[in-house]
Short mmCIF file of C-alpha atoms in Angstrom, two decimals:
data_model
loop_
_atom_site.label_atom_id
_atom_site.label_comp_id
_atom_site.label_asym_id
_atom_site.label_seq_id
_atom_site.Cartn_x
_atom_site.Cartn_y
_atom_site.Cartn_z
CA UNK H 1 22.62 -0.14 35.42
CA UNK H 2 20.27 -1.23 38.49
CA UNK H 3 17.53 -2.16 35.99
CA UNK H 4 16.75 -5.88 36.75
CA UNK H 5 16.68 -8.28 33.55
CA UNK H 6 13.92 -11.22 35.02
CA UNK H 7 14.66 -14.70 33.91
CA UNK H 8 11.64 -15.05 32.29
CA UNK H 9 12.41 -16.36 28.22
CA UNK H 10 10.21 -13.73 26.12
CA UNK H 11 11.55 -15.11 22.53
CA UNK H 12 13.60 -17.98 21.85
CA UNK H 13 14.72 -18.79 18.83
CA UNK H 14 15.93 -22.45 17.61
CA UNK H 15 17.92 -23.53 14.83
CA UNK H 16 16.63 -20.38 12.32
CA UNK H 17 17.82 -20.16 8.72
CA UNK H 18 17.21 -18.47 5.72
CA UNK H 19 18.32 -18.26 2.39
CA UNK H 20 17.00 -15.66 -0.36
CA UNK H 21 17.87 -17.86 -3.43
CA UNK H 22 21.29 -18.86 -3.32
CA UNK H 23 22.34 -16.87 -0.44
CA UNK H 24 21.95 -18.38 2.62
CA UNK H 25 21.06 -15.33 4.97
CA UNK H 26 20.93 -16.40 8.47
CA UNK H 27 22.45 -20.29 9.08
CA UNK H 28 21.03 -22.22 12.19
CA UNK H 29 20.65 -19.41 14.75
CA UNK H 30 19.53 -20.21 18.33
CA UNK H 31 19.46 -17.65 20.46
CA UNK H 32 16.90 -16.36 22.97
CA UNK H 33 15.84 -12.88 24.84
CA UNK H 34 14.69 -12.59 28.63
CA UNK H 35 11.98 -9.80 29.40
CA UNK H 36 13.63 -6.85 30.28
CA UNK H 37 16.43 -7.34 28.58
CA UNK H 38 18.01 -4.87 26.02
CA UNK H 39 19.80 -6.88 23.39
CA UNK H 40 21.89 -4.95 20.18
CA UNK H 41 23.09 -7.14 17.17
CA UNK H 42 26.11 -5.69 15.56
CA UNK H 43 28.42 -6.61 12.74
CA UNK H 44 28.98 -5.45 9.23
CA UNK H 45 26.33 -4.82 6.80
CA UNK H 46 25.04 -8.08 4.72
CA UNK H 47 25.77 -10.19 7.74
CA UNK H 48 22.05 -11.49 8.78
CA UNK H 49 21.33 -8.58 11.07
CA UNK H 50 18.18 -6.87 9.84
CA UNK H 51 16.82 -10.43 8.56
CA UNK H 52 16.92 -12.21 12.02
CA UNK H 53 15.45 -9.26 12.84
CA UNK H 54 13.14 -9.21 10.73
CA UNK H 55 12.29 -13.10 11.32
CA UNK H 56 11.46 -12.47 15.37
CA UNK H 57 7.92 -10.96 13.91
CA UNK H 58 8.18 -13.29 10.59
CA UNK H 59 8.40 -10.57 8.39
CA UNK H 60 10.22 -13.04 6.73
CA UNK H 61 9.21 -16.08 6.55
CA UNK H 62 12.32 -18.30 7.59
CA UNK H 63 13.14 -21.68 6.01
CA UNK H 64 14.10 -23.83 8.88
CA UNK H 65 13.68 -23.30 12.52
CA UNK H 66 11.32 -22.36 15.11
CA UNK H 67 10.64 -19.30 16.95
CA UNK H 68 8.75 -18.95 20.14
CA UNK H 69 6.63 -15.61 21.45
CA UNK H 70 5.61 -15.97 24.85
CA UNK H 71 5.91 -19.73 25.17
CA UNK H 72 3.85 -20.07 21.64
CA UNK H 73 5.65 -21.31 18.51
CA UNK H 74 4.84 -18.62 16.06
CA UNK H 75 6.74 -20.67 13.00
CA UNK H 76 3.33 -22.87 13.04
CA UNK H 77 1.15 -23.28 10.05
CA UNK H 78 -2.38 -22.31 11.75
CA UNK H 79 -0.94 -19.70 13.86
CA UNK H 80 -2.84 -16.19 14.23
CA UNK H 81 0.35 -14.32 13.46
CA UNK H 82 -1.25 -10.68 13.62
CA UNK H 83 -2.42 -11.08 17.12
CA UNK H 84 1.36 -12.14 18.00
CA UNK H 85 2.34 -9.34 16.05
CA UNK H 86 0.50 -7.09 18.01
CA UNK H 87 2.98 -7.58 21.38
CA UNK H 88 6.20 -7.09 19.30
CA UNK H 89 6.32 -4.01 18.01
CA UNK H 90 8.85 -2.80 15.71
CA UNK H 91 10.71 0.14 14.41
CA UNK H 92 12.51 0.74 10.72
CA UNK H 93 14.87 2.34 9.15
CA UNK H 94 12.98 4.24 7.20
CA UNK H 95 10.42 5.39 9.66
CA UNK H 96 7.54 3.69 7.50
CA UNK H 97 5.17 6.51 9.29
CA UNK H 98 1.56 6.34 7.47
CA UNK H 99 1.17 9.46 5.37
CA UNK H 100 -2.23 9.63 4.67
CA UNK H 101 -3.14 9.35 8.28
CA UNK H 102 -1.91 12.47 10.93
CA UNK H 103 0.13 11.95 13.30
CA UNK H 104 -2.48 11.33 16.13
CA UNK H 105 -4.55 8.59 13.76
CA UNK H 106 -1.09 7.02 12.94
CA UNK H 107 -0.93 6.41 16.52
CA UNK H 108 -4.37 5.54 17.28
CA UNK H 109 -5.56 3.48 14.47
CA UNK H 110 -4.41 0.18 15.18
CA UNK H 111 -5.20 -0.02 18.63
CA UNK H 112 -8.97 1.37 17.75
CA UNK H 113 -9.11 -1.79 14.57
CA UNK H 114 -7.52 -4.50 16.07
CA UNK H 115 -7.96 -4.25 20.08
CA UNK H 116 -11.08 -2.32 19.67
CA UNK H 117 -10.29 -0.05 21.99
CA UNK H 118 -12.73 3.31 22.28
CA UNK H 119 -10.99 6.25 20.18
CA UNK H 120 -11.11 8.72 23.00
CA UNK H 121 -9.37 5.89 25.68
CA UNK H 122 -6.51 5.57 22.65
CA UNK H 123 -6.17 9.31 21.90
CA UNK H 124 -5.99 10.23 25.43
CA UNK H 125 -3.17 7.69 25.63
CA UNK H 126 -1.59 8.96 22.37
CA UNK H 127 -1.05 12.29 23.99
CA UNK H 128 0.44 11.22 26.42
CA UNK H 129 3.16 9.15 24.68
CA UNK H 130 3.16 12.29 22.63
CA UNK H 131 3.82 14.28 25.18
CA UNK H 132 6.50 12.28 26.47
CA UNK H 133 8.85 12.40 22.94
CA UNK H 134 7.89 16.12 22.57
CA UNK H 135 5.49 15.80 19.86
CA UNK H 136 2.35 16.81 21.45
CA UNK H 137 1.80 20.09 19.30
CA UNK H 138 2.21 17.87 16.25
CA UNK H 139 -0.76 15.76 17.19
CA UNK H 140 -2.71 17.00 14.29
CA UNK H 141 -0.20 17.88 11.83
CA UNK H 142 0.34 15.32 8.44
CA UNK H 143 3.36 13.02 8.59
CA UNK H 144 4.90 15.47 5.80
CA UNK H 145 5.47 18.08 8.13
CA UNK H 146 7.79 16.63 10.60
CA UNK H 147 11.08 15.98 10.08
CA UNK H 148 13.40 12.74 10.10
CA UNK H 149 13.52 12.83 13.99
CA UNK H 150 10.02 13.68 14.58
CA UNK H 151 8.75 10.69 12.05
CA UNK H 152 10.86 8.31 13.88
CA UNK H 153 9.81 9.18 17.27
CA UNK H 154 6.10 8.93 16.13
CA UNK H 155 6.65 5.67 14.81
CA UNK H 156 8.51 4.60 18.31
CA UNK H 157 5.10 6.28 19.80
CA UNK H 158 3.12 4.43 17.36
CA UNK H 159 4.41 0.59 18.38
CA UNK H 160 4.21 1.67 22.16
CA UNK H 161 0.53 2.48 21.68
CA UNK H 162 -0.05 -0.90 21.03
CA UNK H 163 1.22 -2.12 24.59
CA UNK H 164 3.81 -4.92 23.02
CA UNK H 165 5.90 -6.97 25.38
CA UNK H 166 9.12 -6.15 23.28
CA UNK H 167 9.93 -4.13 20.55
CA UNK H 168 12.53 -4.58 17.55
CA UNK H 169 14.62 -2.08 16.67
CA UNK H 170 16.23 -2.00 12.75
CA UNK H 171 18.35 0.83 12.50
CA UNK H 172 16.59 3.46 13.88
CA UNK H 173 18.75 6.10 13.43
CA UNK H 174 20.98 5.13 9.74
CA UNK H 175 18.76 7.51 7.97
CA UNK H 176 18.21 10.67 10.09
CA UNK H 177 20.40 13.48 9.56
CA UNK H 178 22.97 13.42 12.79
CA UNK H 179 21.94 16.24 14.58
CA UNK H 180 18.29 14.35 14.94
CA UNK H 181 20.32 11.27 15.81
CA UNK H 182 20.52 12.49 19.34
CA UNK H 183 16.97 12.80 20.28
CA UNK H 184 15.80 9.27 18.52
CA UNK H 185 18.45 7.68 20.60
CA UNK H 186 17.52 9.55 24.13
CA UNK H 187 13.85 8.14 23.68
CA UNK H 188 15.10 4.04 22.89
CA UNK H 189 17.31 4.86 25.81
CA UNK H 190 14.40 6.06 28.58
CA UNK H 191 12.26 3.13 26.80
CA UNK H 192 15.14 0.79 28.20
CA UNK H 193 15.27 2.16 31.10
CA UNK H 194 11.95 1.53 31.72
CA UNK H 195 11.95 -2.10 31.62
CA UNK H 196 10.98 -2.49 28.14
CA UNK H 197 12.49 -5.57 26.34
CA UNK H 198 14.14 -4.26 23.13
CA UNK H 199 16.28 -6.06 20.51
CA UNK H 200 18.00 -3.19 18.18
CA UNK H 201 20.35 -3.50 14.97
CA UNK H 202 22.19 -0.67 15.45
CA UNK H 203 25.15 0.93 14.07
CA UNK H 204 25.65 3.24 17.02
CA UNK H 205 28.27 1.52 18.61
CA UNK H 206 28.20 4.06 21.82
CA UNK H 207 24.80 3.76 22.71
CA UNK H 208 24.97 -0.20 22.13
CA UNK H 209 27.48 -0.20 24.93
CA UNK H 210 25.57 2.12 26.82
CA UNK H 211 22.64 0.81 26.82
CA UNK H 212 22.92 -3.03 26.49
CA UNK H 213 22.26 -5.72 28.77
CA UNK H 214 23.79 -7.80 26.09
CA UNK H 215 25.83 -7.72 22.80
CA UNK H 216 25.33 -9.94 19.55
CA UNK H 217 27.91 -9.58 17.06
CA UNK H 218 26.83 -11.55 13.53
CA UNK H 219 28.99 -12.27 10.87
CA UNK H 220 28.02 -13.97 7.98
CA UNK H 221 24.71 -15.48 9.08
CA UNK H 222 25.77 -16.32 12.29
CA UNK H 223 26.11 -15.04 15.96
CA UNK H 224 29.90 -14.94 15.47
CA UNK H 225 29.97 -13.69 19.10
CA UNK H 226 27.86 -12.78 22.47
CA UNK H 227 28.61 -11.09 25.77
CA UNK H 228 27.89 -8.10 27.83
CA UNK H 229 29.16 -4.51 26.83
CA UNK H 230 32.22 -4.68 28.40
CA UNK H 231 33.14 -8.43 27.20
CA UNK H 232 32.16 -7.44 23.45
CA UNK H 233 33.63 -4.23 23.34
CA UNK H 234 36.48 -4.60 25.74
CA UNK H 235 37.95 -7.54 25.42
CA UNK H 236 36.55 -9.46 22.14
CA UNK H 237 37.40 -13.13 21.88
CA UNK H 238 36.88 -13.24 18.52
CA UNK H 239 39.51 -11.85 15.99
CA UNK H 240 36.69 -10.98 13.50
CA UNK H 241 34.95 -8.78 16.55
CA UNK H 242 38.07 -7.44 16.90
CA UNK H 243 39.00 -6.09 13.70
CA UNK H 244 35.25 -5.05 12.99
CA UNK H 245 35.27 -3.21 16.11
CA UNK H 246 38.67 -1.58 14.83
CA UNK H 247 37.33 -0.38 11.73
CA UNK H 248 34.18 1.20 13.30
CA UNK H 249 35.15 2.79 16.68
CA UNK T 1 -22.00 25.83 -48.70
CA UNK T 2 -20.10 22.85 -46.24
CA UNK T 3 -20.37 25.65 -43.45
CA UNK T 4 -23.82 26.74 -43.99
CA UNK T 5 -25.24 23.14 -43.73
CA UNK T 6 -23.49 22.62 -40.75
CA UNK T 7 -24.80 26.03 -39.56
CA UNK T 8 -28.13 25.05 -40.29
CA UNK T 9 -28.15 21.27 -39.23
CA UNK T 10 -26.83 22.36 -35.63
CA UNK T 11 -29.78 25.15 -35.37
CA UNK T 12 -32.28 22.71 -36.00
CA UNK T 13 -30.78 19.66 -34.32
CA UNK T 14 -28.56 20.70 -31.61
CA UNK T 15 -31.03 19.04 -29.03
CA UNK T 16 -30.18 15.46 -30.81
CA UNK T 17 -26.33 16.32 -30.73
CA UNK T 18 -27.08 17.72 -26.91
CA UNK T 19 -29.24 14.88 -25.90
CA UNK T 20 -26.59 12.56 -27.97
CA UNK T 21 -23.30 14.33 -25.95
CA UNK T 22 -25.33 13.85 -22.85
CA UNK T 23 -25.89 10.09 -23.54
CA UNK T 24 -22.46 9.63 -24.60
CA UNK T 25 -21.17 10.67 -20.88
CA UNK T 26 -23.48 9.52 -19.09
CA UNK T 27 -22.70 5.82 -20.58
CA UNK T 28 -18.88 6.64 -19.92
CA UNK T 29 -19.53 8.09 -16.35
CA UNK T 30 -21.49 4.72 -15.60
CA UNK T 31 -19.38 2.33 -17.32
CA UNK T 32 -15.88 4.10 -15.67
CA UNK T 33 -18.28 3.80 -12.44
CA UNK T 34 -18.82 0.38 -12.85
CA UNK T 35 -15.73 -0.78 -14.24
CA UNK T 36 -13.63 0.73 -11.48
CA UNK T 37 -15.91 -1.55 -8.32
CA UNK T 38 -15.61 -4.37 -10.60
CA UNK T 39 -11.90 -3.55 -11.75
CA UNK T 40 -10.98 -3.33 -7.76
CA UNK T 41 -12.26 -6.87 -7.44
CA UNK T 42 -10.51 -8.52 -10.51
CA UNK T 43 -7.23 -6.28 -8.99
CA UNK T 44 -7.53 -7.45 -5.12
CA UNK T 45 -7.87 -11.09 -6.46
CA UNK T 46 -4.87 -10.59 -8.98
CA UNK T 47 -3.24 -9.60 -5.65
CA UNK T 48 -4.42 -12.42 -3.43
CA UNK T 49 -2.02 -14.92 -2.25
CA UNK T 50 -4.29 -17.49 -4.41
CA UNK T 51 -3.02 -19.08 -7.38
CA UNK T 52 -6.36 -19.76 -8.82
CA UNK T 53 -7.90 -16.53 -8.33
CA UNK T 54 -4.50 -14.94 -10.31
CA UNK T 55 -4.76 -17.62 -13.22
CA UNK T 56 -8.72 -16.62 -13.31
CA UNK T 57 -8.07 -12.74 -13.45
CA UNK T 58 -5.24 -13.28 -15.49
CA UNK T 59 -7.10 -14.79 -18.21
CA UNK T 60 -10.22 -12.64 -17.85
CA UNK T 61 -7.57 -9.26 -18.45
CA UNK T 62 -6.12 -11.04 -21.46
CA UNK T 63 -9.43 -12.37 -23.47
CA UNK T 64 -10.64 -8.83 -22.71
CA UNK T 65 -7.42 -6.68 -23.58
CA UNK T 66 -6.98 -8.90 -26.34
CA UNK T 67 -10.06 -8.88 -28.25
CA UNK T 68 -11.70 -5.86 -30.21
CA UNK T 69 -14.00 -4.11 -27.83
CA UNK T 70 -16.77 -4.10 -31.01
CA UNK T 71 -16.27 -8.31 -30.98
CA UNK T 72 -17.17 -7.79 -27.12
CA UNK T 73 -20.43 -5.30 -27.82
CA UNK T 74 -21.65 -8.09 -30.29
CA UNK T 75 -20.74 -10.65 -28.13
CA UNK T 76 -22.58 -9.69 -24.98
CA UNK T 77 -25.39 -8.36 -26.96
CA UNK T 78 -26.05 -12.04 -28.45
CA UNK T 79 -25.34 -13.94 -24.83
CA UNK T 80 -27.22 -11.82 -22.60
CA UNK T 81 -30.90 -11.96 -23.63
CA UNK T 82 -29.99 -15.94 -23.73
CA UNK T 83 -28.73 -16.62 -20.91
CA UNK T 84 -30.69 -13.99 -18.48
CA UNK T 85 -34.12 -15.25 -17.28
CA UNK T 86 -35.38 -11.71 -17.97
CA UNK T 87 -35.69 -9.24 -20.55
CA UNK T 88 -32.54 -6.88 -20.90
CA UNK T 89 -32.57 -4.03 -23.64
CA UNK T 90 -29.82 -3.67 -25.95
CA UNK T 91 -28.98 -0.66 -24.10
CA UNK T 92 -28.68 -2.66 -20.78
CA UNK T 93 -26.63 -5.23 -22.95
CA UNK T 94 -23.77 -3.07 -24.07
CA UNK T 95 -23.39 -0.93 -20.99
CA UNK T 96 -22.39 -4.50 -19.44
CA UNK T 97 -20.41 -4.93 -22.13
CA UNK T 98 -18.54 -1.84 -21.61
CA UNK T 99 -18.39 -2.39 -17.75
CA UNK T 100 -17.03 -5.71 -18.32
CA UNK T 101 -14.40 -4.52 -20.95
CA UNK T 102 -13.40 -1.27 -18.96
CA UNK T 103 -13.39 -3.22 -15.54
CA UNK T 104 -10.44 -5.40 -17.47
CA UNK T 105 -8.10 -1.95 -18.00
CA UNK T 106 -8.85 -0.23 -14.61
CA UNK T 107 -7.97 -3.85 -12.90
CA UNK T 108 -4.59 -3.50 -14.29
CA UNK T 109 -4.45 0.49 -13.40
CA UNK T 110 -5.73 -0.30 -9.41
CA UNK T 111 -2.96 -3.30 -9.16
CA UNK T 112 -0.20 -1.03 -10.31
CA UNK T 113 -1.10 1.69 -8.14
CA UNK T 114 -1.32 -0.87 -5.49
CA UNK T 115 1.99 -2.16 -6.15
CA UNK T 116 3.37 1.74 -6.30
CA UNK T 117 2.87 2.42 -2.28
CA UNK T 118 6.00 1.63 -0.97
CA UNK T 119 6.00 -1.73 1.03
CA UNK T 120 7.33 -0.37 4.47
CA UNK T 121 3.96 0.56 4.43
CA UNK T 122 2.56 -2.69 4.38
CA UNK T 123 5.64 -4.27 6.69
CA UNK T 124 4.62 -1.16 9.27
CA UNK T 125 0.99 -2.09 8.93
CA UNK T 126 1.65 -6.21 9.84
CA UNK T 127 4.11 -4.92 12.18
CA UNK T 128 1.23 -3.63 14.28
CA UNK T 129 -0.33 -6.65 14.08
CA UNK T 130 -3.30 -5.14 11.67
CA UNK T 131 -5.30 -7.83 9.39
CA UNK T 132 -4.52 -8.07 5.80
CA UNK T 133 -8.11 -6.30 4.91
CA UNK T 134 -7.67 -3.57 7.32
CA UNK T 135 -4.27 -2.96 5.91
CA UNK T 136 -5.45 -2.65 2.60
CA UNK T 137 -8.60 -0.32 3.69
CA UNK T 138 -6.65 2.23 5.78
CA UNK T 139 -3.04 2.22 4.74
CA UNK T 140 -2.47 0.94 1.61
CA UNK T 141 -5.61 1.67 -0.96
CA UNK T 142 -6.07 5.87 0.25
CA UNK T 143 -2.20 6.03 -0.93
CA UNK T 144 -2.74 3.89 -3.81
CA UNK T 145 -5.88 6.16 -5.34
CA UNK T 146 -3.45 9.43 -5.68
CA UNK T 147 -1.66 6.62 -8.31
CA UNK T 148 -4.98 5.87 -9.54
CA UNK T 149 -6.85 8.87 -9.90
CA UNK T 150 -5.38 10.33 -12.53
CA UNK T 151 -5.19 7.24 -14.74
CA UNK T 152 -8.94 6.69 -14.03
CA UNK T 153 -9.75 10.06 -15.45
CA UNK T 154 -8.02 9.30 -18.43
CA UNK T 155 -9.93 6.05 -19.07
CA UNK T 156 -13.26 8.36 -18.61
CA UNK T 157 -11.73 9.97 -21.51
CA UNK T 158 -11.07 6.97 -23.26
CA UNK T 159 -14.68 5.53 -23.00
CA UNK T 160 -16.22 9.26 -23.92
CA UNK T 161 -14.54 8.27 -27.52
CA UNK T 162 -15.20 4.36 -27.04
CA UNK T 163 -19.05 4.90 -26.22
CA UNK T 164 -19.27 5.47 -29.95
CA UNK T 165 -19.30 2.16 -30.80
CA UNK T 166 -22.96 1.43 -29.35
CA UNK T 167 -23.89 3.58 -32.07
CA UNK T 168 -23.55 0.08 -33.95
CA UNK T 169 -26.88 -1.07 -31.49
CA UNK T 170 -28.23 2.24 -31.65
CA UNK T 171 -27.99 2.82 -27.88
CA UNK T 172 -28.59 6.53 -27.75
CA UNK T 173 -25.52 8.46 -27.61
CA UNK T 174 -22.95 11.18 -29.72
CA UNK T 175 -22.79 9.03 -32.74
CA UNK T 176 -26.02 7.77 -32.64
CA UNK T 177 -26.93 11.26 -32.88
CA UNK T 178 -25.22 11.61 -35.94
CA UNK T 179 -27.00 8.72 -37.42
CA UNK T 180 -30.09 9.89 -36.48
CA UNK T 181 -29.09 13.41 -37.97
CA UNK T 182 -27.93 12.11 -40.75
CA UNK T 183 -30.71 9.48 -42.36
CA UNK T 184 -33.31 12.79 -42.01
CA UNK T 185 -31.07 15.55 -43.24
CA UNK T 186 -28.67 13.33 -45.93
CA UNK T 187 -25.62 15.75 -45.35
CA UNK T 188 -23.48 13.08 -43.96
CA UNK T 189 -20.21 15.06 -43.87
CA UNK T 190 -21.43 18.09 -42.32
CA UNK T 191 -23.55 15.91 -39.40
CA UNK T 192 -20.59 14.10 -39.19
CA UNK T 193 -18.16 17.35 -38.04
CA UNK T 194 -20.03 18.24 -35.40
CA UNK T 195 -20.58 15.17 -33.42
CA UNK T 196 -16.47 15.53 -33.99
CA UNK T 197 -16.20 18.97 -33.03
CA UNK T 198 -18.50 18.32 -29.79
CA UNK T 199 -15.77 15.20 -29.27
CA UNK T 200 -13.43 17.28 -29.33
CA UNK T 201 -14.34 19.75 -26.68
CA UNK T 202 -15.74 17.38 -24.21
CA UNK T 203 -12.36 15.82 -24.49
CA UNK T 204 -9.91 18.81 -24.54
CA UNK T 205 -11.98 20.30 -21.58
CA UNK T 206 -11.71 17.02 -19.43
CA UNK T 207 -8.00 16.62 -20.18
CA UNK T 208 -7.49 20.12 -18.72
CA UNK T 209 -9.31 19.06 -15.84
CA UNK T 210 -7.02 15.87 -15.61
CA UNK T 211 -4.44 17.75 -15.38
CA UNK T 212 -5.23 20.13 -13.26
CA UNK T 213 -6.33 17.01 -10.61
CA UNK T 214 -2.87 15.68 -11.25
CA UNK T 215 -1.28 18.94 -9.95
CA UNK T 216 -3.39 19.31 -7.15
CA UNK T 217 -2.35 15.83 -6.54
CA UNK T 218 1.17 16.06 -6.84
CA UNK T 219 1.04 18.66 -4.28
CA UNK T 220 -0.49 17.40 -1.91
CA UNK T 221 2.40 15.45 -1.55
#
């Protein structure tokens, strides 16, 4: 890939932990992503993944640690977190598309409440990102229409609308159907192609080593092990890479 | 002899029984009204992150969950004309009493339904970096009234029978009627039937309606 990865620290993250009770999640993670850079956290399921993701935007909360957004620490008390929140987008699992809204307001509505822009300005930019995931002659149809593909490349199309500077990825494609599998993953790819700095849990082990500038395998709250593609995927140093990569490839 | 008093009771006092049924919804229409602005407010602070504001709603649900809604009625009708630096009518007294006591029931309804939108929702919402109020506005509360609706028609159905009580402070309504039908005519059991009979339509008609809201609701899913 020609795509240049600038050395310019977007999120940095030092010394993060988190425990749900007795469980300790995520144990002293530093760790930090460059703009431009296309970052996928592997490892097996229950090993931190979706919770440090989850932590980058402080959907939850984390005990110990700080993380920094553009140079600010966003861990701090009197922090405005929903303005931060507005340059990081994020996509789930589970699509989380708004079903009382259609699929044009799902796209529009933030960017119209919270960086009061004018409605036509944000629908004529809807459409467009619309048109660009093949969803334009959706634009007024209800969430319920569309199908497991179509909601998740609306809600991609929804966190774009919003202009953020990177955007999470939490399994975006562990609950389509696998034929819609293809088109979710075409539209991260273009996005990364782009320039656009993306970190993605993903399961897709393919398109991780496709894709990626860089590899994070976790394993039971930690970073067990980081390199490019080819390092992680080719030649693990780690046993435990190693015989997770064995059981899923 | 039973039938032909009530025969003849309802052809010369059906407009007392009509104005009566008239009162009677017209006190639950305002009172489910009421009780549903004020029940949203007692919900969103039961909601809040503060620990004060739950303690305070908490309380508030349980004194008025937990004490006879006629002990409320007598209650408010004593304390109000004290405390107000005008004069209220007993009529005015009692509907507050019944906004206050319904507002209690449709807090807990609201938070429930509140609770029932799925919290991706909410995560998706902060995710785009929206405030906490427009979240609630515009994603979470339009999902959260298909959960209500339905349970807010059936407390209108609950206060068309509850009304009754302000019968106790005359306040003109269904049973009021009665009374007033009753102390001129002295065929108590006869008087009696009807209000129950017009009960009992008003309420059989608006549970048909409920339900019929609660299918057009379910598919609109």
């Amino acid at each position: 890939m020609t795509k240049q990865v600038q050395n310019q620290v977007i999120l940095r993250v030092d010394g993060l932990s988190k425990s749900f009770g007795k469980l300790h999640v995520l144990k002293q993670i530093d760790q930090h992503v460059n703009l431009g850079e296309v970052v996928s956290i592997i490892g097996p399921s229950g090993s931190g993944k979706s919770t440090f993701l989850r932590c980058l935007n402080l959907l939850e909360r984390p005990e110990k640690g700080h993380i920094w957004f553009d140079g600010v620490d966003i861990t701090k008390k009197k922090i405005d977190i929903d303005k931060h929140r507005q340059k990081i987008g994020m996509v789930f699992q589970h699509f989380n598309v708004f079903p009382n809204l259609t699929v044009l307001e799902n796209i529009t509505l933030a960017p119209v409440l919270e960086k009061k822009e004018p409605k036509a300005q944000a629908a004529a930019r809807a459409e467009t990102l619309l048109k660009q995931v093949g969803l334009l002659d959706k634009r007024d149809e209800y969430p319920r229409k569309l199908s497991g593909g179509q909601k998740q490349r609306l809600a991609i199309v929804r966190a774009l609308a919003m202009d953020p500077e990177v955007i999470l990825f939490d399994e975006p494609t562990s609950a389509l159907d696998p034929e819609m599998v293809k088109d979710v993953l075409n539209v991260i790819q273009t996005l990364a192609e782009s320039g656009m700095t993306i970190v993605i849990v993903t399961h897709e082990m393919g398109f991780a080593r496709e894709v990626s500038d860089r590899v994070l395998f976790m394993e039971d709250g930690q970073i067990a092990e980081e390199g490019t593609p080819d390092e992680i995927f080719g030649h693990p140093k780690n046993p435990r890479t190693a015989e997770f990569l064995s059981k899923v490839l | 002899m039973f039938l032909e008093n009530m025969i003849k009771i309802w052809q010369r006092y059906y407009y007392v029984f009509i104005d009566g049924l008239f009162g009677t919804l017209w006190l639950a229409l305002i009172t489910v009204v009421f009780g549903t602005i004020l029940g949203t407010l007692v919900a969103l602070m039961r909601l809040s992150r503060s620990k004060i504001l739950y303690a305070i709603t908490s309380v508030y649900i349980e004194v008025l969950r937990g004490t006879p809604i006629l002990l409320q009625l007598y209650f408010f009708w004593l304390l109000l004309p004290k405390i107000v630096p005008f004069s209220m009518s007993d009529t005015t007294c009692i509907i507050v009493a019944l906004i206050v006591n319904s507002s209690a029931y449709v807090a807990e309804v609201i938070r429930a339904g509140i609770q029932a939108v799925d919290k991706g929702q909410t995560e998706a919402a902060k995710s785009l970096g929206m405030s906490d109020g427009h979240t609630m506005r515009y994603i979470i509360l339009p999902q959260a009234v298909k959960n209500i609706l339905p349970a807010l028609g059936n407390e209108f159905i609950v206060m068309v029978k509850e009304t009754s009580l302000a019968s106790v402070f005359f306040v003109g309504e269904l049973m009021t009627a009665y009374k007033t039908v009753q102390s001129s005519t002295f065929l108590a059991l006869p008087s009696l039937t009807i209000a129950g009979i017009i009960y009992l339509i008003v309420t059989f008609i608006l549970t048909k309606l409920l339900r019929l809201l609660e299918r057009r609701l379910q598919a609109s899913d």
